[in-house]
mmCIF file of C-alpha atoms in Angstrom:
data_model
loop_
_atom_site.group_PDB
_atom_site.id
_atom_site.type_symbol
_atom_site.label_atom_id
_atom_site.label_comp_id
_atom_site.label_asym_id
_atom_site.label_seq_id
_atom_site.Cartn_x
_atom_site.Cartn_y
_atom_site.Cartn_z
ATOM 1 C CA MET A 1 43.847 -52.530 155.835
ATOM 2 C CA PRO A 2 41.310 -55.173 154.704
ATOM 3 C CA LEU A 3 41.747 -58.826 155.598
ATOM 4 C CA PRO A 4 43.337 -60.979 152.881
ATOM 5 C CA GLU A 5 41.068 -62.956 150.619
ATOM 6 C CA GLY A 6 40.163 -66.335 152.045
ATOM 7 C CA PHE A 7 41.200 -65.326 155.573
ATOM 8 C CA ASP A 8 40.301 -68.098 158.040
ATOM 9 C CA GLU A 9 39.428 -66.784 161.507
ATOM 10 C CA TRP A 10 39.799 -70.166 163.205
ATOM 11 C CA GLU A 11 43.168 -70.895 161.616
ATOM 12 C CA ASN A 12 44.424 -67.465 162.618
ATOM 13 C CA LEU A 13 43.175 -67.799 166.203
ATOM 14 C CA GLN A 14 44.497 -71.325 166.574
ATOM 15 C CA ASP A 15 47.882 -70.314 165.164
ATOM 16 C CA ILE A 16 48.263 -67.408 167.614
ATOM 17 C CA ILE A 17 47.182 -69.500 170.600
ATOM 18 C CA ARG A 18 49.459 -72.374 169.580
ATOM 19 C CA LEU A 19 52.446 -70.072 169.101
ATOM 20 C CA GLU A 20 52.195 -68.398 172.510
ATOM 21 C CA HIS A 21 51.076 -71.508 174.403
ATOM 22 C CA ASN A 22 53.803 -73.768 172.996
ATOM 23 C CA LYS A 23 56.423 -71.155 173.764
ATOM 24 C CA ALA A 24 55.439 -71.334 177.442
ATOM 25 C CA VAL A 25 55.286 -75.143 177.387
ATOM 26 C CA GLN A 26 58.767 -75.418 175.850
ATOM 27 C CA ALA A 27 60.183 -73.102 178.518
ATOM 28 C CA TYR A 28 58.480 -75.034 181.335
ATOM 29 C CA PHE A 29 59.650 -78.436 180.043
ATOM 30 C CA LYS A 30 62.990 -77.192 178.674
ATOM 31 C CA ASN A 31 64.884 -80.236 179.974
ATOM 32 C CA GLN A 32 62.484 -82.755 178.420
ATOM 33 C CA PRO A 33 62.847 -84.144 174.861
ATOM 34 C CA ASP A 34 60.257 -83.594 172.138
ATOM 35 C CA ASN A 35 58.079 -86.372 170.721
ATOM 36 C CA ASP A 36 58.756 -88.708 173.617
ATOM 37 C CA VAL A 37 56.036 -90.457 175.621
ATOM 38 C CA SER A 38 58.191 -93.119 177.253
ATOM 39 C CA ASP A 39 58.365 -91.368 180.645
ATOM 40 C CA PRO A 40 55.858 -89.268 182.608
ATOM 41 C CA LYS A 41 57.487 -85.835 182.190
ATOM 42 C CA PRO A 42 58.158 -85.927 178.443
ATOM 43 C CA ARG A 43 54.699 -87.439 178.016
ATOM 44 C CA LEU A 44 53.224 -84.463 179.850
ATOM 45 C CA LYS A 45 55.175 -82.102 177.608
ATOM 46 C CA HIS A 46 53.958 -83.853 174.470
ATOM 47 C CA SER A 47 50.385 -83.783 175.739
ATOM 48 C CA CYS A 48 50.544 -80.070 176.574
ATOM 49 C CA LEU A 49 52.002 -79.005 173.211
ATOM 50 C CA MET A 50 49.322 -77.923 170.738
ATOM 51 C CA LYS A 51 49.305 -79.440 167.263
ATOM 52 C CA ASP A 52 48.153 -77.833 164.024
ATOM 53 C CA SER A 53 45.603 -80.619 163.542
ATOM 54 C CA ASP A 54 43.970 -80.075 166.966
ATOM 55 C CA THR A 55 40.263 -79.416 167.177
ATOM 56 C CA SER A 56 39.004 -76.533 169.306
ATOM 57 C CA THR A 57 38.177 -78.975 172.105
ATOM 58 C CA MET A 58 41.679 -80.441 172.067
ATOM 59 C CA THR A 59 43.155 -76.945 172.085
ATOM 60 C CA LEU A 60 41.201 -76.104 175.240
ATOM 61 C CA MET A 61 42.069 -79.431 176.877
ATOM 62 C CA ARG A 62 45.811 -78.955 176.262
ATOM 63 C CA MET A 63 45.607 -75.433 177.662
ATOM 64 C CA TRP A 64 43.716 -76.693 180.733
ATOM 65 C CA LEU A 65 46.202 -79.523 181.251
ATOM 66 C CA PHE A 66 49.162 -77.138 181.199
ATOM 67 C CA GLU A 67 47.764 -74.082 183.018
ATOM 68 C CA VAL A 68 45.554 -75.778 185.625
ATOM 69 C CA THR A 69 46.536 -79.419 186.098
ATOM 70 C CA VAL A 70 50.297 -79.127 185.645
ATOM 71 C CA GLY A 71 50.682 -75.506 186.737
ATOM 72 C CA HIS A 72 48.079 -75.663 189.506
ATOM 73 C CA ALA A 73 46.505 -72.480 188.066
ATOM 74 C CA GLN A 74 49.540 -70.402 189.049
ATOM 75 C CA ALA A 75 49.311 -68.474 185.775
ATOM 76 C CA LEU A 76 45.869 -67.223 186.739
ATOM 77 C CA GLN A 77 46.963 -65.412 189.889
ATOM 78 C CA ARG A 78 50.313 -64.042 190.880
ATOM 79 C CA PRO A 79 51.862 -65.390 194.095
ATOM 80 C CA VAL A 80 51.212 -63.424 197.288
ATOM 81 C CA TYR A 81 52.462 -63.651 200.851
ATOM 82 C CA GLY A 82 49.576 -64.413 203.152
ATOM 83 C CA VAL A 83 47.829 -66.797 205.510
ATOM 84 C CA PRO A 84 44.536 -68.651 205.161
ATOM 85 C CA VAL A 85 41.532 -66.570 206.232
ATOM 86 C CA TYR A 86 40.559 -69.052 208.952
ATOM 87 C CA ASP A 87 44.056 -68.997 210.504
ATOM 88 C CA ALA A 88 44.134 -65.205 210.556
ATOM 89 C CA GLN A 89 40.655 -64.892 212.043
ATOM 90 C CA THR A 90 41.370 -67.349 214.869
ATOM 91 C CA ASP A 91 44.276 -65.176 216.045
ATOM 92 C CA ARG A 92 42.179 -62.099 216.782
ATOM 93 C CA THR A 93 38.756 -60.534 216.442
ATOM 94 C CA PHE A 94 38.588 -57.381 214.364
ATOM 95 C CA LYS A 95 36.146 -54.777 213.198
ATOM 96 C CA PRO A 96 34.611 -55.127 209.720
ATOM 97 C CA GLN A 97 36.975 -53.844 207.036
ATOM 98 C CA ILE A 98 36.395 -52.108 203.718
ATOM 99 C CA LYS A 99 38.923 -52.762 200.936
ATOM 100 C CA LEU A 100 39.125 -50.519 197.873
ATOM 101 C CA TYR A 101 41.166 -52.016 195.026
ATOM 102 C CA PHE A 102 42.767 -50.098 192.151
ATOM 103 C CA LEU A 103 44.590 -51.274 189.017
ATOM 104 C CA GLU A 104 46.647 -49.605 186.296
ATOM 105 C CA ALA A 105 45.148 -49.860 182.803
ATOM 106 C CA TYR A 106 46.936 -52.411 180.620
ATOM 107 C CA ASN A 107 49.179 -50.981 177.935
ATOM 108 C CA HIS A 108 50.927 -53.326 175.506
ATOM 109 C CA GLU A 109 54.002 -51.098 175.166
ATOM 110 C CA THR A 110 54.382 -50.748 178.941
ATOM 111 C CA HIS A 111 53.378 -54.217 180.119
ATOM 112 C CA GLY A 112 54.128 -56.364 177.085
ATOM 113 C CA ASP A 113 57.640 -57.183 178.278
ATOM 114 C CA GLY A 114 56.507 -58.566 181.628
ATOM 115 C CA LEU A 115 56.164 -55.402 183.729
ATOM 116 C CA PRO A 116 53.134 -56.030 185.991
ATOM 117 C CA GLN A 117 50.245 -53.595 186.123
ATOM 118 C CA LEU A 118 50.571 -51.317 189.135
ATOM 119 C CA GLU A 119 48.046 -52.038 191.868
ATOM 120 C CA GLY A 120 46.715 -50.068 194.790
ATOM 121 C CA GLU A 121 44.724 -50.873 197.917
ATOM 122 C CA ILE A 122 43.083 -48.651 200.504
ATOM 123 C CA THR A 123 41.543 -50.229 203.589
ATOM 124 C CA PHE A 124 39.795 -48.940 206.702
ATOM 125 C CA ARG A 125 37.727 -50.300 209.580
ATOM 126 C CA LEU A 126 34.072 -49.721 210.454
ATOM 127 C CA MET A 127 34.493 -48.846 214.119
ATOM 128 C CA THR A 128 30.761 -48.461 214.839
ATOM 129 C CA GLU A 129 30.023 -52.015 213.657
ATOM 130 C CA SER A 130 30.988 -55.563 214.579
ATOM 131 C CA SER A 131 30.577 -58.927 212.895
ATOM 132 C CA GLU A 132 27.367 -59.359 214.925
ATOM 133 C CA THR A 133 25.771 -55.975 214.255
ATOM 134 C CA ILE A 134 26.590 -55.389 210.576
ATOM 135 C CA SER A 135 23.765 -56.385 208.244
ATOM 136 C CA ARG A 136 22.905 -56.721 204.573
ATOM 137 C CA SER A 137 21.244 -53.295 204.616
ATOM 138 C CA ASP A 138 24.492 -51.772 205.947
ATOM 139 C CA ALA A 139 26.418 -53.441 203.126
ATOM 140 C CA GLU A 140 23.941 -52.098 200.552
ATOM 141 C CA ARG A 141 24.245 -48.573 201.950
ATOM 142 C CA LEU A 142 28.055 -48.737 201.824
ATOM 143 C CA ALA A 143 27.910 -50.137 198.285
ATOM 144 C CA ARG A 144 25.739 -47.244 197.098
ATOM 145 C CA ASN A 145 28.070 -44.681 198.650
ATOM 146 C CA ILE A 146 31.190 -46.291 197.189
ATOM 147 C CA LYS A 147 29.528 -46.583 193.779
ATOM 148 C CA ASN A 148 28.658 -42.880 193.759
ATOM 149 C CA ILE A 149 32.085 -41.727 194.973
ATOM 150 C CA PHE A 150 34.490 -44.215 193.360
ATOM 151 C CA ALA A 151 32.761 -45.929 190.444
ATOM 152 C CA THR A 152 30.704 -43.355 188.513
ATOM 153 C CA PRO A 153 33.061 -42.512 186.920
ATOM 154 C CA PRO A 154 35.906 -44.728 188.220
ATOM 155 C CA LEU A 155 38.155 -42.692 190.502
ATOM 156 C CA ILE A 156 41.788 -42.441 189.418
ATOM 157 C CA TRP A 157 44.498 -42.402 192.084
ATOM 158 C CA SER A 158 47.790 -41.011 190.832
ATOM 159 C CA LYS A 159 50.458 -43.044 192.619
ATOM 160 C CA GLY A 160 53.934 -41.603 192.990
ATOM 161 C CA HIS A 161 56.975 -41.526 195.250
ATOM 162 C CA PHE A 162 55.686 -39.179 197.975
ATOM 163 C CA LYS A 163 54.114 -40.650 201.103
ATOM 164 C CA ALA A 164 50.970 -39.382 202.797
ATOM 165 C CA THR A 165 49.348 -40.689 205.968
ATOM 166 C CA TYR A 166 45.993 -40.151 207.642
ATOM 167 C CA THR A 167 45.628 -41.622 211.136
ATOM 168 C CA ASP A 168 42.318 -41.436 212.984
ATOM 169 C CA GLU A 169 42.163 -44.697 214.909
ATOM 170 C CA ASN A 170 38.903 -43.856 216.675
ATOM 171 C CA ARG A 171 37.211 -43.832 213.273
ATOM 172 C CA GLY A 172 39.167 -46.746 211.839
ATOM 173 C CA TYR A 173 41.607 -44.910 209.533
ATOM 174 C CA ASN A 174 45.305 -45.754 209.330
ATOM 175 C CA LEU A 175 45.945 -44.817 205.714
ATOM 176 C CA ARG A 176 49.375 -45.010 204.091
ATOM 177 C CA LEU A 177 49.357 -43.774 200.498
ATOM 178 C CA LEU A 178 52.018 -43.247 197.856
ATOM 179 C CA VAL A 179 50.975 -40.260 195.787
ATOM 180 C CA SER A 180 52.259 -37.918 193.113
ATOM 181 C CA SER A 181 51.455 -34.699 195.026
ATOM 182 C CA LYS A 182 49.995 -33.286 198.231
ATOM 183 C CA ALA A 183 46.811 -32.288 196.409
ATOM 184 C CA GLU A 184 46.409 -35.851 195.117
ATOM 185 C CA ALA A 185 46.846 -37.228 198.637
ATOM 186 C CA GLU A 186 44.245 -34.929 200.145
ATOM 187 C CA SER A 187 41.750 -35.512 197.335
ATOM 188 C CA THR A 188 42.019 -39.316 197.579
ATOM 189 C CA ILE A 189 41.744 -39.309 201.378
ATOM 190 C CA ARG A 190 38.707 -37.016 201.287
ATOM 191 C CA SER A 191 37.014 -39.457 198.912
ATOM 192 C CA VAL A 192 37.646 -42.317 201.362
ATOM 193 C CA LEU A 193 36.255 -40.292 204.276
ATOM 194 C CA GLU A 194 33.197 -39.363 202.250
ATOM 195 C CA ILE A 195 32.033 -42.998 202.220
ATOM 196 C CA GLN A 196 31.024 -42.605 205.886
ATOM 197 C CA GLU A 197 30.512 -38.827 205.704
ATOM 198 C CA HIS A 198 33.487 -38.196 207.985
ATOM 199 C CA PRO A 199 35.136 -34.746 207.895
ATOM 200 C CA PHE A 200 38.748 -34.262 206.858
ATOM 201 C CA ASP A 201 40.889 -33.250 209.855
ATOM 202 C CA ARG A 202 44.322 -31.780 209.094
ATOM 203 C CA ASP A 203 45.596 -32.838 212.518
ATOM 204 C CA PHE A 204 45.482 -36.439 211.284
ATOM 205 C CA PHE A 205 47.075 -35.709 207.908
ATOM 206 C CA GLN A 206 50.784 -35.813 207.122
ATOM 207 C CA TYR A 207 52.488 -35.369 203.773
ATOM 208 C CA ILE A 208 56.128 -36.402 203.492
ATOM 209 C CA GLU A 209 58.100 -34.892 200.641
ATOM 210 C CA ASN A 210 61.490 -36.199 199.603
ATOM 211 C CA ASP A 211 64.121 -35.363 197.018
ATOM 212 C CA ARG A 212 65.083 -38.940 196.300
ATOM 213 C CA THR A 213 65.043 -40.192 192.745
ATOM 214 C CA TYR A 214 63.588 -43.565 191.815
ATOM 215 C CA SER A 215 64.760 -44.997 188.527
ATOM 216 C CA SER A 216 62.196 -46.358 186.093
ATOM 217 C CA SER A 217 64.932 -48.679 184.767
ATOM 218 C CA PRO A 218 66.783 -49.968 187.846
ATOM 219 C CA GLY A 219 68.690 -52.605 185.914
ATOM 220 C CA THR A 220 68.992 -56.336 186.497
ATOM 221 C CA HIS A 221 70.301 -58.762 189.103
ATOM 222 C CA ARG A 222 70.882 -62.490 189.474
ATOM 223 C CA VAL A 223 68.107 -64.553 191.066
ATOM 224 C CA TYR A 224 68.283 -68.344 191.245
ATOM 225 C CA GLY A 225 70.833 -68.500 188.455
ATOM 226 C CA ARG A 226 68.954 -66.212 186.084
ATOM 227 C CA THR A 227 69.290 -62.543 185.222
ATOM 228 C CA VAL A 228 65.999 -60.786 185.965
ATOM 229 C CA LYS A 229 64.868 -57.172 186.121
ATOM 230 C CA LYS A 230 64.976 -55.447 189.476
ATOM 231 C CA PRO A 231 61.599 -54.262 190.772
ATOM 232 C CA ILE A 232 60.802 -50.607 190.188
ATOM 233 C CA LYS A 233 60.439 -48.845 193.519
ATOM 234 C CA ARG A 234 57.588 -46.368 193.924
ATOM 235 C CA ARG A 235 56.679 -46.471 190.264
ATOM 236 C CA ARG A 236 54.538 -43.549 189.122
ATOM 237 C CA ALA A 237 51.315 -44.449 187.357
ATOM 238 C CA ASP A 238 47.585 -43.829 187.473
ATOM 239 C CA VAL A 239 45.565 -46.637 189.021
ATOM 240 C CA LYS A 240 41.817 -46.793 188.491
ATOM 241 C CA PHE A 241 39.184 -48.043 190.928
ATOM 242 C CA ARG A 242 38.126 -51.619 190.141
ATOM 243 C CA TYR A 243 36.188 -53.032 193.071
ATOM 244 C CA ALA A 244 35.304 -52.768 196.759
ATOM 245 C CA GLN A 245 34.804 -55.536 199.290
ATOM 246 C CA LEU A 246 33.575 -55.847 202.871
ATOM 247 C CA LEU A 247 35.553 -58.270 205.057
ATOM 248 C CA ILE A 248 33.734 -59.553 208.140
ATOM 249 C CA TRP A 249 35.307 -61.532 210.975
ATOM 250 C CA GLY A 250 33.919 -65.068 211.082
ATOM 251 C CA GLN A 251 33.010 -65.100 207.380
ATOM 252 C CA PRO A 252 35.703 -66.585 205.098
ATOM 253 C CA ASN A 253 34.464 -64.979 201.874
ATOM 254 C CA PRO A 254 34.222 -61.196 201.507
ATOM 255 C CA VAL A 255 31.009 -59.401 200.599
ATOM 256 C CA ASN A 256 31.494 -57.891 197.127
ATOM 257 C CA LEU A 257 30.139 -54.360 197.336
ATOM 258 C CA VAL A 258 31.026 -52.708 194.022
ATOM 259 C CA SER A 259 32.575 -53.922 190.780
ATOM 260 C CA VAL A 260 33.587 -51.904 187.724
ATOM 261 C CA GLY A 261 34.013 -53.216 184.177
ATOM 262 C CA GLY A 262 35.215 -56.739 183.518
ATOM 263 C CA THR A 263 36.113 -57.870 187.034
ATOM 264 C CA ARG A 264 35.131 -61.488 187.642
ATOM 265 C CA LEU A 265 33.605 -61.019 191.095
ATOM 266 C CA ARG A 266 30.337 -62.815 191.692
ATOM 267 C CA SER A 267 27.275 -61.736 193.686
ATOM 268 C CA VAL A 268 28.166 -58.051 193.592
ATOM 269 C CA ILE A 269 25.720 -55.650 195.231
ATOM 270 C CA GLU A 270 26.448 -52.770 192.815
ATOM 271 C CA ARG A 271 27.922 -53.616 189.419
ATOM 272 C CA VAL A 272 28.944 -50.772 187.072
ATOM 273 C CA GLY A 273 29.564 -51.298 183.346
#
């Protein structure tokens, strides 16, 4: 269908941004009056709300004020349980670690109502290396291997409600995967082992079947005075490889080995797409 005559791209974009942004602002400041600058909180609300007469610069400034200054950038990253890197590293010394990160493709019908994209992580240790011995050339070699195995094309891990484990502590593997089938578990684990050219050993592999059912619509419950959806346990979905990182004891920031598509990682050794 062609665009209507006289269609204004800026007016359309501004209208969509204003509609969605102001909806979030009104919900955040729901107890504050409109058009009131007599006190700090209603003044903040008024300053965050976008106006039809705003310029593009004002639109960006109001968005920055609300999302970053007022919200402390919480909308940019979901909350996680964790500890600062420095605190964790002072507790113990550990072998270098590889992290493989996967993410479900965004679908408006599936995720438009607030359901988060399913994520996946696979980690293992480099038992033949230490923070002192590992070098840039080692990182480049690992990046090339991961790129070939996981990124060209991006490997898809079919997550499900069956559990598979692979435990070979001498080689740094203590894998715990949720998968859709035994074949999927073995295939994914073999790909991980291939990074270091390690053979698959069935003595270390365990696949746990179950006949439990996990509802895709578990209902709602009350949390902090509000009715919210219950989390979906062991949701089944395909997650696609997005990036790989090398974590080294004594270095706060990870080494970004491989990145696929539009990930915002910087200084990546091997970037695909």
